GROMACS .gro file of C-alpha atoms in nm:
model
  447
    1UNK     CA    1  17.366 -26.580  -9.022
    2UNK     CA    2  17.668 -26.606  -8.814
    3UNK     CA    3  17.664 -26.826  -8.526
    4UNK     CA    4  17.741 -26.660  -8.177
    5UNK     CA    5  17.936 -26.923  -8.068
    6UNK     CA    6  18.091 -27.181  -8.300
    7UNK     CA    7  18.261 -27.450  -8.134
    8UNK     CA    8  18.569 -27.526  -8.324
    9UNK     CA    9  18.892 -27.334  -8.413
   10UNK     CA   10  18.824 -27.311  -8.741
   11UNK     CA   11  18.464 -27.201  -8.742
   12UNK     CA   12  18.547 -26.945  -8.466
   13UNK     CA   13  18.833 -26.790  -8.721
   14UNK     CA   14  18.618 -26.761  -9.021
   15UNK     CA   15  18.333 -26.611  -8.770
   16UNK     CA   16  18.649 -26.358  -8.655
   17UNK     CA   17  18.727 -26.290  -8.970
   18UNK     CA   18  18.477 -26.214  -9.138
   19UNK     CA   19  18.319 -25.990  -8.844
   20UNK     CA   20  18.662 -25.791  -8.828
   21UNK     CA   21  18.637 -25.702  -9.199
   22UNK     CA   22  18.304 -25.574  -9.132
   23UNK     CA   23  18.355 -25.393  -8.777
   24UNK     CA   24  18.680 -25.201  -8.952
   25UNK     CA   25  18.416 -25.118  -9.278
   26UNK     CA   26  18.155 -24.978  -9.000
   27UNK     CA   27  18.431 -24.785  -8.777
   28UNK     CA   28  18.589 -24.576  -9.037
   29UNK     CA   29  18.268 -24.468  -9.185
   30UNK     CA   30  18.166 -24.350  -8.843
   31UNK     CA   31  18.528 -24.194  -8.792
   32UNK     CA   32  18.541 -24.024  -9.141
   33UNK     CA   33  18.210 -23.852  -8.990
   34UNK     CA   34  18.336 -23.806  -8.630
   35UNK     CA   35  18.718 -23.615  -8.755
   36UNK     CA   36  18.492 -23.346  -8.874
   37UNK     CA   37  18.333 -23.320  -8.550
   38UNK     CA   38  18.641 -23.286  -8.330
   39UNK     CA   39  18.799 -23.059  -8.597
   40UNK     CA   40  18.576 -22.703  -8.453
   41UNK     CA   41  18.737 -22.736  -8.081
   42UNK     CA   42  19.062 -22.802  -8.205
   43UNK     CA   43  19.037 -22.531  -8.466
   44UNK     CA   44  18.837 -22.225  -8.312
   45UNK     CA   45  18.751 -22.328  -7.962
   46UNK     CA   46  19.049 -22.098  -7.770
   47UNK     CA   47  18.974 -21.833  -8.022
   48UNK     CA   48  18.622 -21.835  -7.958
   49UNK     CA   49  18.673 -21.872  -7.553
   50UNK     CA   50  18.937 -21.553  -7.621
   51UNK     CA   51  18.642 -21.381  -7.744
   52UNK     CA   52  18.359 -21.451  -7.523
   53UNK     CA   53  18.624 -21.387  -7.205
   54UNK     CA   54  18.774 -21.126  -7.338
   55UNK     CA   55  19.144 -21.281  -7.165
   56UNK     CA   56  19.435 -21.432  -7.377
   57UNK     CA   57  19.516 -21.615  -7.044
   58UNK     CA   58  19.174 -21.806  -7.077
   59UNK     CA   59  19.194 -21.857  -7.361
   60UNK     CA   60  19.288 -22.239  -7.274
   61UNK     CA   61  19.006 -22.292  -7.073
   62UNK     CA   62  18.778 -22.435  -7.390
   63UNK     CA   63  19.036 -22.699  -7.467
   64UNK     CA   64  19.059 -22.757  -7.129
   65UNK     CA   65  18.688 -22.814  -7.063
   66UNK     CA   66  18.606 -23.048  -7.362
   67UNK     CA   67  18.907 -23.250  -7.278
   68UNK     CA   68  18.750 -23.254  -6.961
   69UNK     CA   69  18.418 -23.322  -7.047
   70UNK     CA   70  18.634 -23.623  -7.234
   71UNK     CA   71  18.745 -23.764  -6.980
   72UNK     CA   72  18.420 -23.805  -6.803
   73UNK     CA   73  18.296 -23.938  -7.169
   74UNK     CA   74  18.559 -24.182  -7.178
   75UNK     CA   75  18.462 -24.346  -6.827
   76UNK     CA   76  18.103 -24.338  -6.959
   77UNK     CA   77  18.145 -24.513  -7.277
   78UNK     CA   78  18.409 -24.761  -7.154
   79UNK     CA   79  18.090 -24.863  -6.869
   80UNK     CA   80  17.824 -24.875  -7.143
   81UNK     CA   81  18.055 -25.061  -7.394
   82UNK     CA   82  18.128 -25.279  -7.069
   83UNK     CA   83  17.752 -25.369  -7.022
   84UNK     CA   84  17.605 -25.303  -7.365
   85UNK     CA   85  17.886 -25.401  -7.613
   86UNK     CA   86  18.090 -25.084  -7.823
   87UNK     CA   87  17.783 -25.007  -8.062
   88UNK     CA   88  17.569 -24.862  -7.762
   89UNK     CA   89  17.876 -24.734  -7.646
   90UNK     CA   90  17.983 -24.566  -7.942
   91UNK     CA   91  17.671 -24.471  -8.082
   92UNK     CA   92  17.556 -24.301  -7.784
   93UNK     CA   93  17.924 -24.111  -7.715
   94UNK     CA   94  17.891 -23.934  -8.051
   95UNK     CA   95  17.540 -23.834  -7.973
   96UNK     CA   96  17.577 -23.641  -7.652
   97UNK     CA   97  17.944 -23.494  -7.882
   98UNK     CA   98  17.634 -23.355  -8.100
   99UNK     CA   99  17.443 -23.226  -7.825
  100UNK     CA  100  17.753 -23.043  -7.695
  101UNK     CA  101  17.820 -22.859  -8.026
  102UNK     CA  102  17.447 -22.744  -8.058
  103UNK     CA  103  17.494 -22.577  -7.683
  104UNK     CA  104  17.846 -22.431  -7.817
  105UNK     CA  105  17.626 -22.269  -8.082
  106UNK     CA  106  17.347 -22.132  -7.843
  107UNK     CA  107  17.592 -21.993  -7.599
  108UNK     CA  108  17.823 -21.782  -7.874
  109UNK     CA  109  17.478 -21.676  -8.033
  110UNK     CA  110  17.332 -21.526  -7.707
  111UNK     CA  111  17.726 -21.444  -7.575
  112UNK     CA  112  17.639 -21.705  -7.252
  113UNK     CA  113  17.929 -21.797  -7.070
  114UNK     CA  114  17.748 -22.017  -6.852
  115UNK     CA  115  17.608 -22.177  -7.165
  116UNK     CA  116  17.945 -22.196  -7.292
  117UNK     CA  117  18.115 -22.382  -7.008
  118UNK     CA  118  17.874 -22.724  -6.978
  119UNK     CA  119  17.833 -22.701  -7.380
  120UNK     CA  120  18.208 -22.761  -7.418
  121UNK     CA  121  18.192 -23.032  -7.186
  122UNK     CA  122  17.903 -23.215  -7.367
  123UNK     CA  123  18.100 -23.138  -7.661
  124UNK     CA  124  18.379 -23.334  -7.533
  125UNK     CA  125  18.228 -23.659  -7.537
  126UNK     CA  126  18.262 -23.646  -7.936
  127UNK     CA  127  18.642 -23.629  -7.858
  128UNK     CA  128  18.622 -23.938  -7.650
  129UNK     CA  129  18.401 -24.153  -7.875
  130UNK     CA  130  18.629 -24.098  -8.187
  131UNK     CA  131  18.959 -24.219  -7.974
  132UNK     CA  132  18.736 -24.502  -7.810
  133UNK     CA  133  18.642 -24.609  -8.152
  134UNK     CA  134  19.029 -24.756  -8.254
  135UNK     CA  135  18.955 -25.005  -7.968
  136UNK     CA  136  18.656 -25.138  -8.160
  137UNK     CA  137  18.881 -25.242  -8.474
  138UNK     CA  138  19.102 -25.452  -8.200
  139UNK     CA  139  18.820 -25.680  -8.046
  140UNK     CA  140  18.871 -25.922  -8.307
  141UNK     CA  141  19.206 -25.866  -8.485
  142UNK     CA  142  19.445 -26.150  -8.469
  143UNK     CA  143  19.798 -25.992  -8.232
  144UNK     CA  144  20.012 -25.951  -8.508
  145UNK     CA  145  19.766 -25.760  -8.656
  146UNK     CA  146  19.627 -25.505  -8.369
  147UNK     CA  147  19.869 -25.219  -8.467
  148UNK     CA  148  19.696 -25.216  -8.810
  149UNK     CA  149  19.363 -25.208  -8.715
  150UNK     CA  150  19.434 -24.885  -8.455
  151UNK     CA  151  19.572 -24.754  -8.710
  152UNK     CA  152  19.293 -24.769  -8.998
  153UNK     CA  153  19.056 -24.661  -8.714
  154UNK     CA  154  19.275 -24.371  -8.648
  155UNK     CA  155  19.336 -24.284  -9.068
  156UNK     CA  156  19.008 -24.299  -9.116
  157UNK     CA  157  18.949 -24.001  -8.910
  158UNK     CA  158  19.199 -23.800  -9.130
  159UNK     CA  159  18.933 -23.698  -9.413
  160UNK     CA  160  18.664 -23.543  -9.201
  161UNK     CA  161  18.966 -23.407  -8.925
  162UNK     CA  162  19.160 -23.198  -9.224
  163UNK     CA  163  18.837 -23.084  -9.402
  164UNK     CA  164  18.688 -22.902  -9.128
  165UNK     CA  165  18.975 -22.652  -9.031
  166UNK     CA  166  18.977 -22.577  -9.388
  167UNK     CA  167  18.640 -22.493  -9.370
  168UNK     CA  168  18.643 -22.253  -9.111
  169UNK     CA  169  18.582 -21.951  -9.362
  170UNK     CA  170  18.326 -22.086  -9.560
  171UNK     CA  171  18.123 -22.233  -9.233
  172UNK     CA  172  18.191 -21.916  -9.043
  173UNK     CA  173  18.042 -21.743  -9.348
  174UNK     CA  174  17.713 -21.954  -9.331
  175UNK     CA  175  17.715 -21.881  -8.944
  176UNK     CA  176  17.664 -21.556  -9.027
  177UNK     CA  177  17.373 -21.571  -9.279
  178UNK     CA  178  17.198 -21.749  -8.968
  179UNK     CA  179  17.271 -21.480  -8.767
  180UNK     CA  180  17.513 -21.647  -8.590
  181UNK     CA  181  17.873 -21.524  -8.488
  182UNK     CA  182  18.114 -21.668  -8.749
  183UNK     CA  183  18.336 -21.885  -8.494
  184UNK     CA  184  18.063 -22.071  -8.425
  185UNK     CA  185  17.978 -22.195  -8.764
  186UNK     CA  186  18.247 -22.502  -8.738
  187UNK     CA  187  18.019 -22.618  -8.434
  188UNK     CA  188  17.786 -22.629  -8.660
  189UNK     CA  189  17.949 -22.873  -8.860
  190UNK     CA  190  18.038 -23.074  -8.572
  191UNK     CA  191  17.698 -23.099  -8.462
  192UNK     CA  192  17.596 -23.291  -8.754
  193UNK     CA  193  17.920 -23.507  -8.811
  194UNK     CA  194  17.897 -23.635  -8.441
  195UNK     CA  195  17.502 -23.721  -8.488
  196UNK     CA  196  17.594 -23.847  -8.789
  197UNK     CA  197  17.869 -24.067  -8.659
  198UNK     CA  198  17.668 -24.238  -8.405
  199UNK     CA  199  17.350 -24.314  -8.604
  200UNK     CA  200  17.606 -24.526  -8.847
  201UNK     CA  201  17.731 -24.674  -8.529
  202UNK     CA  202  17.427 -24.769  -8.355
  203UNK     CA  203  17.252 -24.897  -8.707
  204UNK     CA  204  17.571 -25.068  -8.886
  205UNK     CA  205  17.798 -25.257  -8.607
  206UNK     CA  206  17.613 -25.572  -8.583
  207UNK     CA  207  17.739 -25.797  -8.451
  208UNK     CA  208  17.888 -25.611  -8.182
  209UNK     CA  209  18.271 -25.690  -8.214
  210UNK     CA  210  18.302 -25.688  -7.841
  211UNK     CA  211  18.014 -25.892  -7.761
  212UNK     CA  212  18.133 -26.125  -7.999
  213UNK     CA  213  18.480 -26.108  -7.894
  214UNK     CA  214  18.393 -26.208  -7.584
  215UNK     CA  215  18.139 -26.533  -7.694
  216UNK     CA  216  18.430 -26.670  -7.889
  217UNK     CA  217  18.696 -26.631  -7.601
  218UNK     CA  218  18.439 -26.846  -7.409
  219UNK     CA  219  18.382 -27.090  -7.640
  220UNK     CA  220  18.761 -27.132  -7.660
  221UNK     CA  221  18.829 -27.165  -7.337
  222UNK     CA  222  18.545 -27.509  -7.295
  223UNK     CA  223  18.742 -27.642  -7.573
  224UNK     CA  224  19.055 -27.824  -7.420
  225UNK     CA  225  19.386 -27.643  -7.591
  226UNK     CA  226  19.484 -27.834  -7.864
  227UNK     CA  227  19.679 -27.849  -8.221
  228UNK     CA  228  19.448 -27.557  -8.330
  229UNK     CA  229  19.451 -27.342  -8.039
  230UNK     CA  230  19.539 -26.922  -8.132
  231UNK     CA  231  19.731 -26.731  -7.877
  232UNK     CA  232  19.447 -26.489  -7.872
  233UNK     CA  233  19.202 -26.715  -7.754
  234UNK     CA  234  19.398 -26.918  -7.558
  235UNK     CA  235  19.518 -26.614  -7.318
  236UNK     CA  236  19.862 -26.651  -7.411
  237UNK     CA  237  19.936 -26.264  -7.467
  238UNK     CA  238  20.083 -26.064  -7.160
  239UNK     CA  239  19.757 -26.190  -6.928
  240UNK     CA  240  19.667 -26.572  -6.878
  241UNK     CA  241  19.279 -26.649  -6.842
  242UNK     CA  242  19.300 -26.628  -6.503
  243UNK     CA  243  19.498 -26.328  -6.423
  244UNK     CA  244  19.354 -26.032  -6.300
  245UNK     CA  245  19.601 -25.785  -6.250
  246UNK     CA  246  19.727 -25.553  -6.541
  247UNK     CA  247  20.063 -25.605  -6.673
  248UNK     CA  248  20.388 -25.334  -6.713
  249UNK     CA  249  20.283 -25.296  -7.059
  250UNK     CA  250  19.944 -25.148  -6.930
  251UNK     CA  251  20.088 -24.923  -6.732
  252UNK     CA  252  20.356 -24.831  -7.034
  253UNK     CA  253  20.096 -24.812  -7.267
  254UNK     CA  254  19.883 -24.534  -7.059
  255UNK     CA  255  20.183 -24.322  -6.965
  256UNK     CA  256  20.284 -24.287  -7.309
  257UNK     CA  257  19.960 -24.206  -7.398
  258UNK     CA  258  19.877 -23.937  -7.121
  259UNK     CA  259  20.277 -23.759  -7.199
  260UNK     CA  260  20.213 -23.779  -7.575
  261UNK     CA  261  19.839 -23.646  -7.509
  262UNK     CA  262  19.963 -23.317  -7.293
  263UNK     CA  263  20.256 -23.221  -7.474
  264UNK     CA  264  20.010 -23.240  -7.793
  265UNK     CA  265  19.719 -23.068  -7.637
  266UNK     CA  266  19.937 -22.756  -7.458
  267UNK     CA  267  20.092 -22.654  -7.801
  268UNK     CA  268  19.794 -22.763  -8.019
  269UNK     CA  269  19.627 -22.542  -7.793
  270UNK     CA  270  19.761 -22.198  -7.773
  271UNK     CA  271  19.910 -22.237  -8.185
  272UNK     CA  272  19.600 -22.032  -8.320
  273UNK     CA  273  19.672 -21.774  -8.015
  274UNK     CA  274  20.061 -21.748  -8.111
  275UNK     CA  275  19.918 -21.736  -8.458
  276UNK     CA  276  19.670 -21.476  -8.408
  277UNK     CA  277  19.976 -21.207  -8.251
  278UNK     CA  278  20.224 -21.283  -8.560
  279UNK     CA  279  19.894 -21.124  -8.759
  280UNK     CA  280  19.788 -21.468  -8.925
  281UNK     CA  281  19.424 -21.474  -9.053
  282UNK     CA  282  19.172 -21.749  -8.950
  283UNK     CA  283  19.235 -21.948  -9.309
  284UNK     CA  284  19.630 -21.933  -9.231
  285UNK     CA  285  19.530 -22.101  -8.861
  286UNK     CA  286  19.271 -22.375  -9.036
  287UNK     CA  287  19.559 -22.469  -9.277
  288UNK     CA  288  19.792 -22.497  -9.016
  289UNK     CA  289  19.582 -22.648  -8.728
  290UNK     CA  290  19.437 -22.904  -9.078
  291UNK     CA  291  19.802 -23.014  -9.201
  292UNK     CA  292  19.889 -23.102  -8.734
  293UNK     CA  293  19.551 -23.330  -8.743
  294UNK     CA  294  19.671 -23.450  -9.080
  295UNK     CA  295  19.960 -23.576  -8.945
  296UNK     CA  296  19.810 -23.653  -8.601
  297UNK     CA  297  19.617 -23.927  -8.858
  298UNK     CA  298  19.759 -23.997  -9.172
  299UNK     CA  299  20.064 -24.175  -9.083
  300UNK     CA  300  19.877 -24.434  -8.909
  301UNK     CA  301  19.884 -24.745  -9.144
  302UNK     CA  302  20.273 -24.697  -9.122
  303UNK     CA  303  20.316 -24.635  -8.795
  304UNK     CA  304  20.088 -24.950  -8.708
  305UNK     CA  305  20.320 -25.156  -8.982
  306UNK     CA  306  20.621 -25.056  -8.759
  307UNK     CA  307  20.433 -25.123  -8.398
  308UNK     CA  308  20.360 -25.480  -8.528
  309UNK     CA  309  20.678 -25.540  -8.740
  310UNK     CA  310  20.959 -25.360  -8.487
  311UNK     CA  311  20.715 -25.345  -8.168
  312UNK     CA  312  20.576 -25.146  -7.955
  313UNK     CA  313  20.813 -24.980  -7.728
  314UNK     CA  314  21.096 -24.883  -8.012
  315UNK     CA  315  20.800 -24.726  -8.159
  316UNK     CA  316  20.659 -24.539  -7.817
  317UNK     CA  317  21.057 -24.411  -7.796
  318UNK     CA  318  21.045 -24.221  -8.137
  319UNK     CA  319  20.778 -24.052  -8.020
  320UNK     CA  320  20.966 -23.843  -7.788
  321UNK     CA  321  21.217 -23.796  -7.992
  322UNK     CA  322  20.965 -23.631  -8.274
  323UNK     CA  323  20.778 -23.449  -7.992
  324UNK     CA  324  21.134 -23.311  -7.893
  325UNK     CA  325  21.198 -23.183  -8.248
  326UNK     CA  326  20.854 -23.018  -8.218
  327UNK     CA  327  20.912 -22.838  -7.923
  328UNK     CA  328  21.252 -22.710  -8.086
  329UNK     CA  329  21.120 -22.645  -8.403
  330UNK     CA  330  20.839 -22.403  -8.248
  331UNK     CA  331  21.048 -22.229  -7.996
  332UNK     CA  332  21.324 -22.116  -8.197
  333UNK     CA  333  21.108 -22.065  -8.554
  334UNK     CA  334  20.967 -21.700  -8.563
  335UNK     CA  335  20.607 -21.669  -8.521
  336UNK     CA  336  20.571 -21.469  -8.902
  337UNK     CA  337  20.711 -21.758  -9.090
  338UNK     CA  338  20.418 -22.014  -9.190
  339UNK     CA  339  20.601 -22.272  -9.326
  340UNK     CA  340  20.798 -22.272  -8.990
  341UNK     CA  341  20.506 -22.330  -8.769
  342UNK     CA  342  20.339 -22.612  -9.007
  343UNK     CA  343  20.609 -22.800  -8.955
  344UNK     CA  344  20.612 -22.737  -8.605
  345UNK     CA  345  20.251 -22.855  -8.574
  346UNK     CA  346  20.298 -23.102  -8.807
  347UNK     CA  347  20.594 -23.275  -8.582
  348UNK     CA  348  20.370 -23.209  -8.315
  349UNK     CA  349  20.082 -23.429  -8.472
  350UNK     CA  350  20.339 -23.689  -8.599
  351UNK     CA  351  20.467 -23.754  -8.215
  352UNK     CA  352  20.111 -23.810  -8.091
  353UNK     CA  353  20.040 -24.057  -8.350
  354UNK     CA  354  20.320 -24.300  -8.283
  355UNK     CA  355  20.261 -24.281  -7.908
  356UNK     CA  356  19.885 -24.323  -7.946
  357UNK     CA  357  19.931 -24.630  -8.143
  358UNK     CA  358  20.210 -24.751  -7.924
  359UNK     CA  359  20.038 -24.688  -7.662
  360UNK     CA  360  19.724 -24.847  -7.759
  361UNK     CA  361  19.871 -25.162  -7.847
  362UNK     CA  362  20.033 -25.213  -7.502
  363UNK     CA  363  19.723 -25.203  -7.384
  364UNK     CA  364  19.548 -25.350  -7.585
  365UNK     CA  365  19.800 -25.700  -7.531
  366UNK     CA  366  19.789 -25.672  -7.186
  367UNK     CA  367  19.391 -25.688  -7.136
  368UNK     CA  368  19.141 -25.996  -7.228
  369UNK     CA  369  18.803 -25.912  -7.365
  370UNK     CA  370  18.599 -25.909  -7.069
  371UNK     CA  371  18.773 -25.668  -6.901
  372UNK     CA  372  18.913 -25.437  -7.208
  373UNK     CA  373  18.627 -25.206  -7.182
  374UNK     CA  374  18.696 -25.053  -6.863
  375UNK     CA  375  19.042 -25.055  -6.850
  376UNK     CA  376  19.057 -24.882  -7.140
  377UNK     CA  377  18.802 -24.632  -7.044
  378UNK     CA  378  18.992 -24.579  -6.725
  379UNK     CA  379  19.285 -24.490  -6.917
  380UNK     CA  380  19.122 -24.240  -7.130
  381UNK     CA  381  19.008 -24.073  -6.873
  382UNK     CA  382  19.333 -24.069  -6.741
  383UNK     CA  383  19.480 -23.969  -7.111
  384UNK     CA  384  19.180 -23.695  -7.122
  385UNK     CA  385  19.220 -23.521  -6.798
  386UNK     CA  386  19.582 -23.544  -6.883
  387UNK     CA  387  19.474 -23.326  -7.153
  388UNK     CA  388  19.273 -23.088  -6.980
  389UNK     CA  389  19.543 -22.981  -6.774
  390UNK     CA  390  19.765 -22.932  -7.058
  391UNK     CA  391  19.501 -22.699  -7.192
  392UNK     CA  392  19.480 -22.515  -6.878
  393UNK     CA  393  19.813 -22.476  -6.833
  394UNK     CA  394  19.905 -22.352  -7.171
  395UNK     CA  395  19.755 -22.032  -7.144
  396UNK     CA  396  19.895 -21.943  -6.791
  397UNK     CA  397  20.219 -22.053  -6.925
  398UNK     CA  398  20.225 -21.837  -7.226
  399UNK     CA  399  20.075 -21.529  -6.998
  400UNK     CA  400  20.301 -21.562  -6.767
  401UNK     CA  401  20.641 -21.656  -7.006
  402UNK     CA  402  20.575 -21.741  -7.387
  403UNK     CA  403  20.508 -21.953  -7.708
  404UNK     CA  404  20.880 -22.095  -7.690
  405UNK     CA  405  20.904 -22.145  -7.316
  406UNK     CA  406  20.568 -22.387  -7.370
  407UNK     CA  407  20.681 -22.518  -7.682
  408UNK     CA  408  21.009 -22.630  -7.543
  409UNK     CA  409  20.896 -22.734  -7.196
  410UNK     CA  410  20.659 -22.987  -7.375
  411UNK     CA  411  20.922 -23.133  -7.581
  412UNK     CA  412  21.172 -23.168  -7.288
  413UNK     CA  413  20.839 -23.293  -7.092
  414UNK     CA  414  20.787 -23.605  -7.378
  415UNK     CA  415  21.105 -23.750  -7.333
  416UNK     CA  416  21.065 -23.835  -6.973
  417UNK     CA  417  20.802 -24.145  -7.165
  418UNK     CA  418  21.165 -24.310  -7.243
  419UNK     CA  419  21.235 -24.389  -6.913
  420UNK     CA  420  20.879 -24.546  -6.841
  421UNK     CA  421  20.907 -24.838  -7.154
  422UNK     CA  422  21.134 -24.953  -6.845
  423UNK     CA  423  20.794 -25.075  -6.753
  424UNK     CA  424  20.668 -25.282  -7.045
  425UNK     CA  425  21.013 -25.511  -6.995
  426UNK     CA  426  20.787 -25.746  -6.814
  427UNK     CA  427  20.553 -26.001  -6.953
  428UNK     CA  428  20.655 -25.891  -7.298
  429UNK     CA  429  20.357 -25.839  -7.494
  430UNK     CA  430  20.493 -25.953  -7.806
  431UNK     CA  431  20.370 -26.152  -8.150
  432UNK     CA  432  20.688 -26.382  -8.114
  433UNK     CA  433  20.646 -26.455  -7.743
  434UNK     CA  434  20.230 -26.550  -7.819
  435UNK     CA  435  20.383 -26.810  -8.050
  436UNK     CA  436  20.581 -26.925  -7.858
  437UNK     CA  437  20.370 -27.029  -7.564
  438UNK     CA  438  20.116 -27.179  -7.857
  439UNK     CA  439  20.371 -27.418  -7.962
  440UNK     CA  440  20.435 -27.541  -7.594
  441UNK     CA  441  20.084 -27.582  -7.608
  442UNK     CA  442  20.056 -27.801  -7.916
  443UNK     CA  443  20.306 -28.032  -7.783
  444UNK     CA  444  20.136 -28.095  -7.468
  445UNK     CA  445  19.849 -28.111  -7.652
  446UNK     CA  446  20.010 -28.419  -7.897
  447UNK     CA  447  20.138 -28.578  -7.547
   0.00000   0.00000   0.00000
């Protein structure tokens, strides 16, 4: 049984250690389940809003209301993980995602657009829970090694995230043996993958990485710093035990995130639309829509190699760079050529994924366990409704311009997150720094 507290260095890394191995075993089980869950919004959601309100410039308004809905998710399980530890948290964030997709079904079934709106909302909360869940894998990881464990939280997500566009077809096919109107059969799927998520979640994450985070950064601190003092637990990253207010690289961290998030969220969102004119069938839009979360995912054990290895910020700049080349690629590719707009979406996906992890990390340095929860939920929600009003504004844009003029607009928009890594240039939040104050340590500690 493993102790709660263990009251020297060494006990308190093997009890890290071996916790970690098991928390990142737990968390991409659950996010294997919880990709295919977020997969129907992303995939069908604007075409199924297009339907049910019969207006292109609408058509938004779905992505818009889950992200939403996300954002009020994300406060909720960054309070709950606060109080409860992330396997409450979690668990009970995928379940109300599950609840959602079951009330997407009713409403499309009986054509409810009041149904529709509050469903999508619900449904939201699945979104949240699966990008809360890379914080999870970072209670307990060492600094040097937080970029890698956001990102095998984040690949984990890939299987379940590219299956279910490519499933569209064969769900919306069983949708309609049920009776059921064929966009709503990847809701279906989502309704189980999210329930599914958070029963692993709230069964398999003991102990609570958080929880225990938190007990061993306590037990650390009544031990005087010595020879075998970590930078982790002696609060030598960006924030000292004491300090209270966030650092440069918090505020670095969130901005790329919320940039990355609405440039990825106003193309992501009116693709199937653009798609859907240039006379592209529904299994053309879930390959497409597959291979952009596909590389939203997959690239994450590199792109966490190069945010521990070269850093964050070098990392958060390419990511407006790719997001650029998105943005070009899209607007000046013509909508009949496939191959054209995968790798527009696929750019697209690519960008997100280094500032997400970039992002994350800066964050992640520049908080202490106690208060990680909810300044991380706080940021989400910040990242989510960031997201919501890219999906709101997507639609008007293309109604009242076009594909291109969004496309481009959102590229142009992601490199304004250079400028802001301006911010992070303060209490750098860096491996080599961490080490550096632990050796100052150790030889006052030999004094």
């Amino acid at each position: 049984m493993i102790e709660p507290a263990p009251s020297t260095y060494r006990d308190r890394s093997r009890v890290r250690e071996d916790a970690q191995r098991r928390t990142l075993r737990v968390v991409v089980l659950a996010q294997v389940l919880g990709g295919a869950g977020l997969a129907a919004g992303v995939t069908v959601g604007a075409l199924l809003a297009q339907d049910m309100l019969g207006s292109e410039d609408l058509a938004g308004v779905s992505t818009a209301l889950f992200t939403l809905g996300s954002a009020l998710a994300a406060y909720g399980v960054g309070r709950v993980s606060a109080r409860s530890g992330r396997r409450i948290g979690l668990g009970v964030g995928f379940l109300a995602g599950a609840l959602g997709a079951l009330g997407v079904v009713v409403a499309a079934a009986t054509g409810s657009v009041l149904l529709l709106f509050p469903a999508l909302l619900v449904y939201g909360a699945g979104t949240a829970t699966n990008l809360q869940a890379r914080y999870a894998g970072t209670d307990l990881a060492a600094p040097q090694d937080r970029g890698r464990a956001i990102s095998l939280a984040l690949v984990s997500t890939t299987l379940g995230a590219v299956a279910g566009p490519n499933l569209v077809e064969p769900l919306g096919g069983l949708a309609e043996t049920f009776g059921l109107p064929a966009l709503s059969g990847p809701f279906l799927l989502a309704a189980v993958a999210y329930a599914a998520a958070g029963t692993v979640l709230v069964t398999l994450l003991r102990p609570d990485p958080l929880l225990l985070a938190r007990r061993l950064a306590v037990a650390a601190a009544d031990e005087q710093p010595g020879p075998e003092v970590d930078g982790d637990e002696a609060g030598v990253g960006t924030r000292g035990r004491a300090g209270r207010r966030l650092t440069g690289g918090a505020y670095a961290g969130a901005t790329v995130m919320v940039i990355t998030q609405v440039a990825m969220v106003a193309v992501m969102t009116m693709t199937p639309v653009h798609m859907r004119h240039h006379d592209h069938d529904l299994g053309q839009v879930g390959l497409v829509i597959g291979l952009h979360i596909a590389a939203m995912y997959l690239p994450s054990p590199l792109t966490g190699y190069l945010v521990d290895r070269l850093g964050r910020t070098p990392v958060a700049a390419a990511a407006g760079v790719v997001l650029l080349a998105s943005g070009l690629v899209a607007a000046l590719s013509p909508g009949e050529s496939l191959p054209l707009v995968v790798l527009a979406l696929a750019l697209l996906g690519l960008g997100w994924n280094l500032g997400l992890i970039a992002g994350t990390a800066l964050v992640v340095d520049s908080t202490t366990p106690a208060e990680r929860p909810r300044v991380q939920g706080s940021i989400d929600v910040l990242v989510a409704l960031s997201g919501a009003t890219g999906g709101i504004l997507s639609g008007m844009v293309v109604g009242a311009s076009s594909y291109a003029a969004l496309a481009l607009g959102c590229g142009v928009l992601a490199l304004l997150l250079i400028p802001t890594l301006r911010l992070a240039a303060g209490p750098r939040p860096s491996v080599p720094g961490a080490r550096r104050r632990v050796e100052r340590l150790r030889a006052e500690g030999r004094r």
